[in-house]
Coordinates of C-alpha atoms and ligand atoms in Angstrom, one line a residue:
M209 CA 0.0 0.0 0.0
P210 CA 1.6 3.4 -0.9
R211 CA 2.1 5.7 1.9
M212 CA 1.8 9.4 1.3
A213 CA 3.1 12.5 3.0
T214 CA 2.6 16.2 2.7
R215 CA 6.1 17.4 3.4
T216 CA 9.2 17.4 1.3
P217 CA 12.4 15.7 2.6
S218 CA 14.4 18.9 2.7
A219 CA 16.9 18.7 5.5
D220 CA 20.4 19.9 4.8
V221 CA 22.6 16.8 4.8
R222 CA 25.6 18.6 6.1
T223 CA 24.2 20.5 9.0
G224 CA 21.2 18.3 9.6
E225 CA 19.0 21.5 9.9
I226 CA 15.5 21.2 8.7
V227 CA 14.7 23.5 5.9
R228 CA 11.0 23.8 5.3
S229 CA 10.1 24.4 1.7
N230 CA 7.0 23.8 -0.5
D231 CA 5.2 20.5 -0.2
A232 CA 7.1 18.9 -3.0
A233 CA 6.7 15.2 -3.8
P234 CA 9.7 12.9 -3.8
S235 CA 11.1 12.3 -7.3
S236 CA 10.2 8.6 -7.1
W237 CA 6.5 9.5 -7.1
G238 CA 6.9 10.4 -10.8
L239 CA 4.9 13.6 -10.5
G240 CA 7.7 15.7 -12.0
D241 CA 10.5 17.6 -10.4
G242 CA 9.5 19.7 -7.5
A243 CA 5.7 19.1 -8.1
A244 CA 3.5 19.8 -5.2
I245 CA 1.8 16.9 -3.5
P246 CA -1.8 17.0 -4.7
W247 CA -3.4 15.3 -1.7
E248 CA -3.4 15.1 2.0
Y249 CA -4.5 12.3 4.3
A250 CA -7.5 13.1 6.3
P251 CA -7.1 12.3 10.0
A252 CA -8.3 8.8 10.7
P253 CA -8.3 8.5 14.5
E254 CA -9.2 5.2 16.1
S255 CA -12.0 5.7 18.7
R256 CA -11.0 5.7 22.3
D257 CA -14.5 4.7 23.3
V258 CA -13.7 1.0 23.3
V259 CA -11.4 1.6 26.3
T260 CA -12.9 2.2 29.8
L261 CA -10.1 3.8 31.8
K262 CA -10.4 3.4 35.5
E263 CA -9.2 6.3 37.6
R264 CA -7.2 3.9 39.8
Y265 CA -5.7 0.5 39.1
G266 CA -4.7 -1.9 41.9
L267 CA -2.2 -4.7 42.0
F268 CA -3.4 -8.1 40.9
I269 CA -2.6 -10.6 43.6
G270 CA -4.3 -13.9 44.4
G271 CA -7.0 -13.0 41.8
K272 CA -7.9 -9.8 43.5
D273 CA -7.5 -6.1 42.8
V274 CA -5.6 -4.8 45.9
A275 CA -4.0 -1.6 47.0
A276 CA -0.3 -1.3 47.6
S277 CA 0.8 -2.1 51.2
D278 CA 1.6 1.5 51.8
G279 CA -1.3 2.9 49.8
E280 CA 1.0 4.7 47.3
T281 CA 0.2 5.1 43.6
F282 CA 1.9 6.6 40.6
A283 CA 0.5 8.2 37.4
T284 CA 0.9 6.5 34.0
I285 CA 1.3 9.1 31.2
N286 CA 0.1 9.1 27.6
P287 CA 3.4 10.0 25.9
A288 CA 1.6 11.5 22.9
T289 CA -0.2 14.1 25.0
E290 CA 1.8 14.1 28.3
E291 CA -1.5 13.8 30.1
P292 CA -2.0 11.3 32.9
L293 CA -4.2 8.3 32.0
A294 CA -4.7 6.8 35.4
Q295 CA -3.2 6.2 38.9
V296 CA -1.7 2.8 39.4
A297 CA -0.9 1.1 42.7
R298 CA 2.9 1.3 43.3
G299 CA 3.9 -2.2 44.6
T300 CA 6.4 -2.6 47.4
A301 CA 8.7 -5.4 48.5
A302 CA 6.0 -6.5 50.9
D303 CA 3.5 -6.7 48.0
M304 CA 6.0 -8.8 46.0
D305 CA 6.2 -11.1 49.0
R306 CA 2.3 -11.4 49.0
A307 CA 2.3 -12.1 45.3
V308 CA 5.0 -14.8 45.5
R309 CA 3.1 -16.5 48.3
A310 CA -0.1 -16.3 46.3
A311 CA 1.7 -17.8 43.3
R312 CA 3.2 -20.6 45.5
S313 CA -0.1 -21.4 47.0
A314 CA -1.8 -21.6 43.6
F315 CA 1.1 -23.8 42.3
R316 CA 0.7 -26.2 45.3
R317 CA -3.1 -26.3 45.4
S318 CA -4.0 -26.5 41.7
W319 CA -1.9 -25.4 38.8
G320 CA 1.3 -27.4 39.4
S321 CA -0.5 -30.7 39.5
M322 CA -3.3 -30.0 37.0
P323 CA -3.2 -32.3 33.9
G324 CA -1.8 -30.5 30.9
K325 CA -5.0 -30.8 28.9
E326 CA -6.8 -28.9 31.6
R327 CA -4.2 -26.2 31.7
A328 CA -4.5 -26.0 27.9
K329 CA -8.2 -25.1 28.2
Y330 CA -7.4 -22.0 30.2
L331 CA -4.7 -20.9 27.8
Y332 CA -7.0 -21.4 24.8
R333 CA -9.6 -19.4 26.7
I334 CA -7.2 -16.6 27.3
A335 CA -6.2 -16.6 23.6
R336 CA -9.8 -16.3 22.6
I337 CA -10.6 -13.5 25.0
L338 CA -7.5 -11.6 23.8
Q339 CA -8.8 -11.9 20.3
E340 CA -12.3 -10.9 21.3
R341 CA -11.0 -7.8 23.1
S342 CA -8.3 -7.1 20.6
R343 CA -9.5 -3.6 19.7
E344 CA -9.6 -2.6 23.4
F345 CA -6.1 -3.9 24.0
A346 CA -4.7 -2.2 20.9
V347 CA -6.2 1.2 21.7
L348 CA -5.1 1.0 25.4
E349 CA -1.6 -0.1 24.4
S350 CA -1.2 2.7 22.0
M351 CA -2.4 5.2 24.5
D352 CA -0.1 4.0 27.3
S353 CA 3.1 3.3 25.2
G354 CA 2.9 5.8 22.2
K355 CA 3.1 3.1 19.5
P356 CA 1.0 3.5 16.4
I357 CA -2.4 1.9 16.5
K358 CA -1.7 0.0 13.2
E359 CA 1.2 -1.7 14.9
S360 CA -0.6 -2.5 18.2
R361 CA -3.6 -3.6 16.2
D362 CA -1.8 -5.7 13.5
V363 CA 1.3 -6.9 15.4
D364 CA 1.3 -6.7 19.2
V365 CA -2.1 -7.9 20.0
P366 CA -2.5 -10.7 17.3
L367 CA 1.0 -12.0 18.2
A368 CA 0.2 -11.9 21.9
A369 CA -2.9 -14.0 21.3
A370 CA -0.9 -16.3 18.9
H371 CA 1.6 -17.0 21.8
F372 CA -1.2 -18.2 24.0
W373 CA -2.7 -20.4 21.2
Y374 CA 0.7 -21.8 20.4
Y375 CA 1.7 -22.7 24.0
A376 CA -1.9 -24.0 24.8
G377 CA -1.0 -26.6 22.2
W378 CA 2.1 -27.7 24.1
A379 CA 0.5 -27.9 27.5
D380 CA -0.6 -31.5 27.1
K381 CA 2.3 -32.5 24.8
L382 CA 5.3 -31.9 27.0
E383 CA 6.4 -35.5 26.6
Y384 CA 6.8 -34.9 22.9
A385 CA 8.8 -31.7 23.4
F386 CA 11.3 -33.6 25.5
P387 CA 11.2 -37.2 24.3
G388 CA 12.3 -39.8 26.9
R389 CA 12.3 -37.3 29.7
V390 CA 9.6 -36.2 32.1
A391 CA 9.1 -32.4 32.2
K392 CA 8.2 -31.0 35.6
P393 CA 7.3 -27.4 36.3
L394 CA 9.8 -25.3 38.2
G395 CA 7.3 -23.6 40.5
V396 CA 7.0 -19.8 40.7
A397 CA 8.4 -17.7 37.9
G398 CA 9.3 -14.1 38.5
Q399 CA 9.1 -12.1 35.3
I400 CA 10.1 -8.5 34.5
I401 CA 9.2 -6.9 31.2
P402 CA 10.0 -3.6 29.5
W403 CA 7.9 -0.9 28.0
N404 CA 8.5 -1.3 24.2
F405 CA 6.1 -4.3 23.7
P406 CA 4.2 -4.4 27.0
L407 CA 1.4 -6.9 26.1
L408 CA 3.5 -8.9 23.7
M409 CA 6.4 -9.4 26.2
L410 CA 3.8 -10.4 28.8
A411 CA 2.6 -13.1 26.5
W412 CA 6.1 -14.2 25.6
K413 CA 6.7 -14.7 29.4
I414 CA 3.4 -15.9 30.8
A415 CA 2.2 -18.3 28.0
P416 CA 5.1 -20.8 28.1
A417 CA 5.4 -20.6 32.0
L418 CA 1.7 -21.5 32.4
A419 CA 1.8 -24.2 29.7
A420 CA 4.6 -25.9 31.6
G421 CA 2.7 -25.8 34.9
N422 CA 4.3 -22.8 36.6
T423 CA 2.6 -19.9 38.3
V424 CA 3.9 -16.4 37.8
V425 CA 4.5 -13.0 39.3
L426 CA 5.0 -10.4 36.7
K427 CA 6.3 -6.8 37.0
P428 CA 5.4 -4.6 34.1
A429 CA 7.5 -1.4 33.3
S430 CA 6.4 1.7 35.2
T431 CA 5.6 3.7 32.0
T432 CA 3.3 1.0 30.6
P433 CA 1.4 -0.9 33.3
L434 CA -2.1 -0.7 31.8
S435 CA -2.2 -3.6 29.3
A436 CA -0.9 -5.9 32.0
L437 CA -3.6 -4.8 34.3
L438 CA -6.2 -5.3 31.6
F439 CA -4.8 -8.7 31.2
A440 CA -5.6 -9.3 34.9
D441 CA -9.2 -8.8 33.9
V442 CA -8.8 -11.4 31.1
C443 CA -7.4 -13.9 33.7
R444 CA -10.6 -13.3 35.8
Q445 CA -12.8 -13.7 32.7
A446 CA -11.1 -16.9 31.9
D447 CA -11.7 -18.2 35.4
L448 CA -8.0 -18.8 35.9
P449 CA -7.5 -20.1 39.5
P450 CA -6.6 -17.2 41.8
G451 CA -2.8 -16.8 42.2
V452 CA -1.8 -18.5 39.0
V453 CA -1.0 -15.0 37.5
N454 CA -0.1 -12.1 39.7
I455 CA 0.8 -8.6 38.4
V456 CA 2.7 -6.1 40.5
P457 CA 3.6 -2.8 39.0
G458 CA 6.3 -0.8 40.8
P459 CA 9.8 0.7 40.5
G460 CA 13.0 -1.1 39.7
E461 CA 13.8 -2.0 43.4
V462 CA 10.5 -3.8 43.6
G463 CA 11.6 -5.8 40.5
M464 CA 14.8 -6.6 42.4
A465 CA 12.7 -7.7 45.4
L466 CA 11.1 -10.2 43.0
V467 CA 14.4 -11.4 41.6
T468 CA 15.9 -12.0 45.1
H469 CA 12.8 -13.5 46.7
P470 CA 13.6 -16.9 48.1
G471 CA 10.2 -18.2 46.9
V472 CA 11.0 -17.6 43.3
D473 CA 12.3 -20.6 41.3
K474 CA 13.0 -18.9 38.0
V475 CA 13.6 -15.4 36.8
A476 CA 13.0 -14.1 33.3
F477 CA 13.9 -10.6 32.3
T478 CA 13.7 -8.5 29.2
G479 CA 15.2 -5.0 29.2
S480 CA 18.5 -3.2 29.2
T481 CA 21.9 -4.9 29.5
D482 CA 22.8 -2.8 32.5
I483 CA 19.8 -4.0 34.5
G484 CA 20.3 -7.5 33.1
K485 CA 23.8 -7.5 34.7
K486 CA 22.3 -6.5 38.1
I487 CA 19.7 -9.3 37.8
Y488 CA 22.4 -11.8 37.0
K489 CA 24.2 -10.8 40.2
G490 CA 20.9 -10.9 42.1
V491 CA 20.4 -14.6 41.3
A492 CA 24.1 -15.6 41.5
G493 CA 24.7 -18.3 44.2
T494 CA 21.1 -19.5 44.1
D495 CA 19.7 -22.4 42.1
K496 CA 17.1 -20.2 40.3
G497 CA 16.8 -20.6 36.6
L498 CA 17.5 -17.4 34.6
T499 CA 16.9 -16.1 31.1
L500 CA 18.0 -12.7 30.0
E501 CA 16.8 -11.0 26.8
L502 CA 18.8 -7.7 26.6
G503 CA 19.8 -5.1 24.2
G504 CA 21.0 -5.2 20.6
K505 CA 22.7 -3.2 17.8
A506 CA 21.7 -5.2 14.8
A507 CA 23.5 -5.0 11.4
N508 CA 21.2 -4.9 8.4
I509 CA 23.6 -5.9 5.5
V510 CA 22.7 -4.9 2.0
F511 CA 24.7 -6.5 -0.9
D512 CA 24.9 -4.9 -4.4
D513 CA 22.8 -7.7 -5.9
A514 CA 19.8 -7.0 -3.5
P515 CA 16.5 -5.7 -4.8
L516 CA 17.0 -2.2 -3.6
D517 CA 13.3 -1.2 -3.3
Q518 CA 12.5 -4.2 -1.2
A519 CA 15.6 -3.6 0.9
V520 CA 14.5 0.0 1.5
E521 CA 11.2 -1.3 2.9
G522 CA 13.1 -3.8 5.0
I523 CA 15.5 -1.1 6.3
V524 CA 12.6 1.2 7.2
N525 CA 10.7 -1.6 8.9
G526 CA 13.9 -2.6 10.6
I527 CA 14.6 0.7 12.3
Y528 CA 11.5 2.9 12.3
F529 CA 9.0 0.1 13.4
N530 CA 7.8 1.0 16.9
Q531 CA 9.9 4.2 16.8
G532 CA 13.0 2.1 16.7
E533 CA 12.3 1.1 20.3
V534 CA 13.0 -2.5 19.5
C535 CA 15.8 -4.6 21.0
C536 CA 16.4 -6.3 17.6
A537 CA 16.1 -3.1 15.5
G538 CA 18.3 -2.9 12.5
S539 CA 20.0 0.2 13.7
R540 CA 23.2 -0.3 11.7
L541 CA 22.8 -0.4 8.0
L542 CA 25.8 -2.0 6.3
A543 CA 25.6 -1.1 2.6
Q544 CA 28.0 -2.4 0.0
E545 CA 30.0 0.5 -1.3
S546 CA 28.9 0.2 -5.0
I547 CA 25.2 0.7 -4.1
V548 CA 25.4 3.0 -1.2
E549 CA 24.6 6.2 -3.1
P550 CA 21.4 5.0 -4.8
L551 CA 20.4 3.2 -1.6
I552 CA 20.7 6.4 0.5
E553 CA 18.8 8.4 -2.2
K554 CA 15.9 5.9 -2.1
L555 CA 16.0 5.8 1.7
K556 CA 15.7 9.6 1.9
D557 CA 12.9 9.6 -0.5
R558 CA 11.1 7.0 1.6
L559 CA 11.7 8.8 4.8
G560 CA 9.8 11.8 3.3
T561 CA 6.7 9.6 3.2
I562 CA 6.8 8.4 6.8
R563 CA 4.0 10.0 8.9
V564 CA 5.0 10.9 12.4
G565 CA 2.2 11.8 14.8
D566 CA -0.8 10.8 16.8
P567 CA -0.4 7.1 17.7
L568 CA -4.2 6.6 17.5
D569 CA -4.3 7.8 13.9
K570 CA -4.6 4.8 11.6
N571 CA -2.2 6.4 9.1
T572 CA 0.6 7.1 11.6
D573 CA 3.8 5.2 10.9
V574 CA 5.9 6.5 13.8
G575 CA 4.2 7.4 17.0
A576 CA 5.4 8.9 20.3
I577 CA 8.6 8.0 22.1
N578 CA 7.7 6.1 25.2
S579 CA 8.9 8.6 27.9
R580 CA 10.6 11.9 28.3
A581 CA 13.7 10.1 29.7
Q582 CA 13.9 8.0 26.5
L583 CA 13.4 11.0 24.3
E584 CA 16.3 12.7 26.1
K585 CA 18.5 9.7 25.7
I586 CA 17.8 9.6 21.9
T587 CA 18.4 13.4 21.6
E588 CA 21.7 13.1 23.5
L589 CA 23.0 10.3 21.3
V590 CA 21.9 12.0 18.1
A591 CA 23.8 15.1 19.3
A592 CA 26.8 12.9 20.0
G593 CA 26.6 11.5 16.5
R594 CA 26.7 15.0 15.0
A595 CA 29.5 16.1 17.3
E596 CA 31.5 13.0 16.2
G597 CA 31.3 14.1 12.6
A598 CA 28.5 11.9 11.1
E599 CA 26.1 13.6 8.6
M600 CA 22.5 13.7 9.8
Y601 CA 19.4 13.7 7.6
Q602 CA 15.8 14.1 8.8
P603 CA 12.7 14.6 6.7
A604 CA 11.0 18.0 7.4
C605 CA 7.8 16.6 8.8
D606 CA 5.7 18.5 11.3
L607 CA 5.7 17.2 14.8
P608 CA 2.8 17.6 17.2
D609 CA 3.1 20.5 19.6
R610 CA 2.8 18.3 22.7
G611 CA 4.1 14.8 23.4
Y612 CA 7.5 13.0 23.0
F613 CA 8.1 12.9 19.3
F614 CA 11.3 12.4 17.3
R615 CA 11.8 12.6 13.5
P616 CA 13.1 9.5 11.7
T617 CA 16.8 10.1 11.5
L618 CA 19.5 8.8 9.1
F619 CA 23.2 9.2 9.7
T620 CA 25.8 8.8 7.0
N621 CA 29.6 9.0 7.2
V622 CA 29.5 7.1 10.5
A623 CA 32.7 5.9 12.0
Q624 CA 32.7 2.4 13.4
S625 CA 34.0 3.8 16.7
S626 CA 31.3 6.4 17.0
R627 CA 28.7 6.2 19.8
I628 CA 25.8 6.0 17.4
A629 CA 27.4 2.9 15.8
R630 CA 28.1 1.2 19.1
E631 CA 25.4 2.1 21.6
E632 CA 21.8 1.0 21.6
I633 CA 19.9 4.2 20.9
F634 CA 16.4 2.6 21.1
G635 CA 14.9 5.3 18.9
P636 CA 14.2 6.0 15.2
V637 CA 17.9 6.6 14.3
L638 CA 19.7 4.7 11.6
S639 CA 23.5 4.7 11.2
V640 CA 24.9 3.9 7.8
L641 CA 28.3 2.2 7.4
T642 CA 29.8 0.7 4.3
F643 CA 31.7 -2.5 3.3
R644 CA 33.4 -3.9 0.2
T645 CA 33.6 -7.6 0.7
P646 CA 31.5 -10.2 2.6
E647 CA 34.3 -10.7 5.0
E648 CA 34.4 -7.1 5.9
A649 CA 30.6 -7.1 6.3
V650 CA 30.8 -10.0 8.7
E651 CA 33.6 -8.4 10.7
K652 CA 31.8 -5.1 11.0
A653 CA 28.5 -6.8 11.8
N654 CA 30.1 -8.8 14.6
N655 CA 32.1 -5.9 16.0
T656 CA 29.6 -5.1 18.8
P657 CA 29.2 -6.4 22.3
Y658 CA 25.7 -7.4 21.4
G659 CA 24.4 -10.3 19.3
L660 CA 20.7 -10.4 19.1
S661 CA 19.7 -10.1 15.5
A662 CA 20.9 -9.2 12.0
G663 CA 19.6 -9.0 8.4
V664 CA 21.1 -9.9 5.0
W665 CA 19.8 -8.7 1.7
T666 CA 21.1 -10.4 -1.4
D667 CA 19.8 -12.3 -4.5
K668 CA 22.0 -15.3 -3.8
G669 CA 20.9 -18.1 -1.4
S670 CA 24.4 -19.4 -1.1
R671 CA 25.6 -16.0 0.1
I672 CA 22.8 -15.9 2.7
L673 CA 24.0 -19.2 4.1
H674 CA 27.6 -18.1 4.0
M675 CA 26.8 -15.0 6.0
V676 CA 24.4 -16.6 8.4
K677 CA 27.0 -19.1 9.5
R678 CA 29.5 -16.4 10.3
M679 CA 27.3 -13.9 12.1
K680 CA 27.1 -13.9 15.9
A681 CA 23.4 -13.1 16.2
G682 CA 20.5 -15.1 17.7
V683 CA 18.2 -14.4 14.7
V684 CA 19.3 -13.6 11.2
W685 CA 16.6 -12.5 8.8
A686 CA 17.2 -13.0 5.1
N687 CA 15.6 -10.5 2.7
T688 CA 13.2 -9.4 5.4
F689 CA 13.4 -7.9 8.9
N690 CA 11.5 -7.9 12.2
R691 CA 9.4 -10.9 11.5
F692 CA 8.1 -12.8 14.6
D693 CA 6.2 -16.0 15.1
P694 CA 5.4 -17.9 18.3
T695 CA 6.9 -21.1 16.8
S696 CA 10.3 -19.5 16.3
P697 CA 12.9 -19.2 19.1
F698 CA 14.3 -15.7 19.8
G699 CA 17.3 -14.7 22.0
G700 CA 20.8 -13.5 21.9
Y701 CA 24.6 -14.0 22.2
K702 CA 27.1 -12.0 24.2
E703 CA 25.7 -9.0 26.0
S704 CA 22.3 -9.6 24.4
G705 CA 21.6 -12.2 27.0
F706 CA 21.0 -15.9 27.0
G707 CA 18.1 -18.4 26.8
R708 CA 15.5 -18.5 24.1
E709 CA 11.9 -17.4 24.1
G710 CA 9.3 -18.7 21.6
G711 CA 9.0 -22.1 20.0
M712 CA 9.7 -25.4 21.7
H713 CA 12.9 -23.9 23.0
G714 CA 10.9 -21.4 25.0
L715 CA 9.4 -24.2 27.1
H716 CA 12.9 -25.4 28.1
A717 CA 13.4 -22.4 30.5
Y718 CA 10.3 -23.3 32.5
V719 CA 10.8 -27.1 33.1
R720 CA 13.0 -29.4 35.1
L721 CA 13.8 -32.6 33.1
E722 CA 13.8 -35.9 34.9
D723 CA 14.6 -39.4 33.6
R724 CA 11.6 -41.6 33.1
Ligands
LIG527 P1 15.2 -1.2 32.1 O1 16.1 -2.3 31.8 O2 15.6 -0.3 33.3 O3 13.7 -1.6 32.4 C1 13.2 -2.9 32.0 C2 12.4 -3.4 33.2 O4 13.3 -3.7 34.3 C3 11.3 -2.5 33.7 O5 10.2 -3.2 34.2 C4 12.0 -1.8 34.9 O6 11.1 -1.3 35.8 C5 12.8 -3.0 35.5 N1 13.9 -2.6 36.3 C6 14.6 -1.5 36.4 N2 15.5 -1.5 37.3 C7 15.5 -2.8 37.9 C8 16.2 -3.4 38.9 N3 17.3 -2.8 39.5 N4 15.9 -4.7 39.2 C9 14.8 -5.3 38.6 N5 14.1 -4.7 37.6 C10 14.4 -3.5 37.2 O7 15.1 -0.3 30.8 P2 14.8 1.3 30.8 O8 13.3 1.4 30.8 O9 15.5 2.1 31.8 O10 15.4 1.7 29.4 C11 16.8 2.1 29.3 C12 17.4 1.5 28.1 O11 17.3 0.1 28.1 C13 16.7 2.0 26.8 O12 17.1 3.2 26.4 C14 17.0 0.9 25.9 O13 18.3 1.1 25.3 C15 17.2 -0.3 26.7 N6 16.0 -1.2 26.7 C16 16.1 -2.4 26.1 C17 15.0 -3.2 26.0 C18 15.1 -4.5 25.3 O14 14.1 -5.2 25.0 N7 16.3 -5.0 24.9 C19 13.7 -2.9 26.6 C20 13.7 -1.6 27.3 C21 14.8 -0.9 27.3 P3 10.8 0.3 35.7 O15 10.0 0.5 34.5 O16 9.9 0.5 36.9 O17 12.0 1.1 35.8

């Protein structure tokens, strides 16, 4: 589907300054040089009516909506408007203790010994309810996180439901997942998730844990607690036994209280590498299971025989999807020298058609950055890129007056040593580097402390196989990017963490295998 814009890409490539000019169409549109764009998208806002926001949300412990032990709450903000959406109970270490006890009791009394086919029924029910309430979840997720409605509607919510469908299928087939072994649940899983895919990360964590017979305590990120609290409602609707799922929003130290709680048997974390290291220390010396899914700095490698127009779509999807707030984002474009110029031209053209704005508008491609802190981090790293001599390009699109927005950004002339080529920016910022030979591409791609994902664009299957074998990345996409499926394992190497989520591999982290 063609995407249209009303603004011309007119930033000065040397200074990066935005120069507003007439609304000229990119040359690839074939309207003639400098021709004005003859149309404008009308606003297409998704209705908020499907969501009933409560003024206050409690913690979800033992199947009940409860206040925090000290009565404290915090506000969750809509990043597109900077307005508070609701007050949420701010869990404490004492609340974590309550939640872990509730999970332990549910594990002992019902869930841990329930036959797999009975557990499966609950998971199927949850999947169905997520599908039935998908619009409500999508709108709420976009309001709380800033992501565009077309992504929460078409990616986050359907994939979250798909994870529950998929793991429901495994619940009564664990003996086939681990032939010759008996798979026993571990007990209580403590799970901490980030703000970039709040509902989807919840599904990645909760679905395999429940399928394998564990109970869970989950801490959502403080900027995006609402979809997890709406999920609590789904658990009630599905008649899930009280205590099987517990949800405790709260600050980082409350997350650490979960990690170090002696009643927790397994810890699963997705988030920054810095906090991942702290969590690693928190479980050291215990026999708790641990999986860490941390940061990334993926290389998206484009060879000179790649179909360039398709590659441009893949690059755009790789870095501007979800405002670039994606651990596996293709944030480093490695372009073969012979095609770098036409590729950059096409990319700039394409950037001019990206629509930045209201996350609830169905035409929006790039929504709001999740928080002021994240916007400041992106702004700081972009300034560092310019100070280090990289050339910045941004399309001259209008940004809303309020809210945390950032223009899609492209850096060329980036040194391998520069901060924007090394650090996870977690924003809509692409750094372009070049290479001459496949060996150089592999070396540059692997020259990072991370190893979560990568992409290869080429016409030759043999070259794809050659590259894939040499790249230290948990996932390598070939002639596509950012594709996810519940049947497919996902996870990293090096500082991107360890353990796999998704697929049969994702069950492994939630079972103890015994001989028959
Ligand atoms: P964090 O890693 O701090 O947050 C992820 C989750 O961990 C949140 O639920 C957070 O809670 C919780 N948490 C924070 N501190 C602790 C702690 N000491 N013990 C246990 N849990 C804790 O990420 P940020 O939100 O601070 O983002 C910072 C950077 O991390 C981003 O700019 C990005 O580069 C990267 N990031 C990477 C992600 C990924 O998927 N790879 C996801 C998110 C961020 P709370 O929200 O209350 O702080």
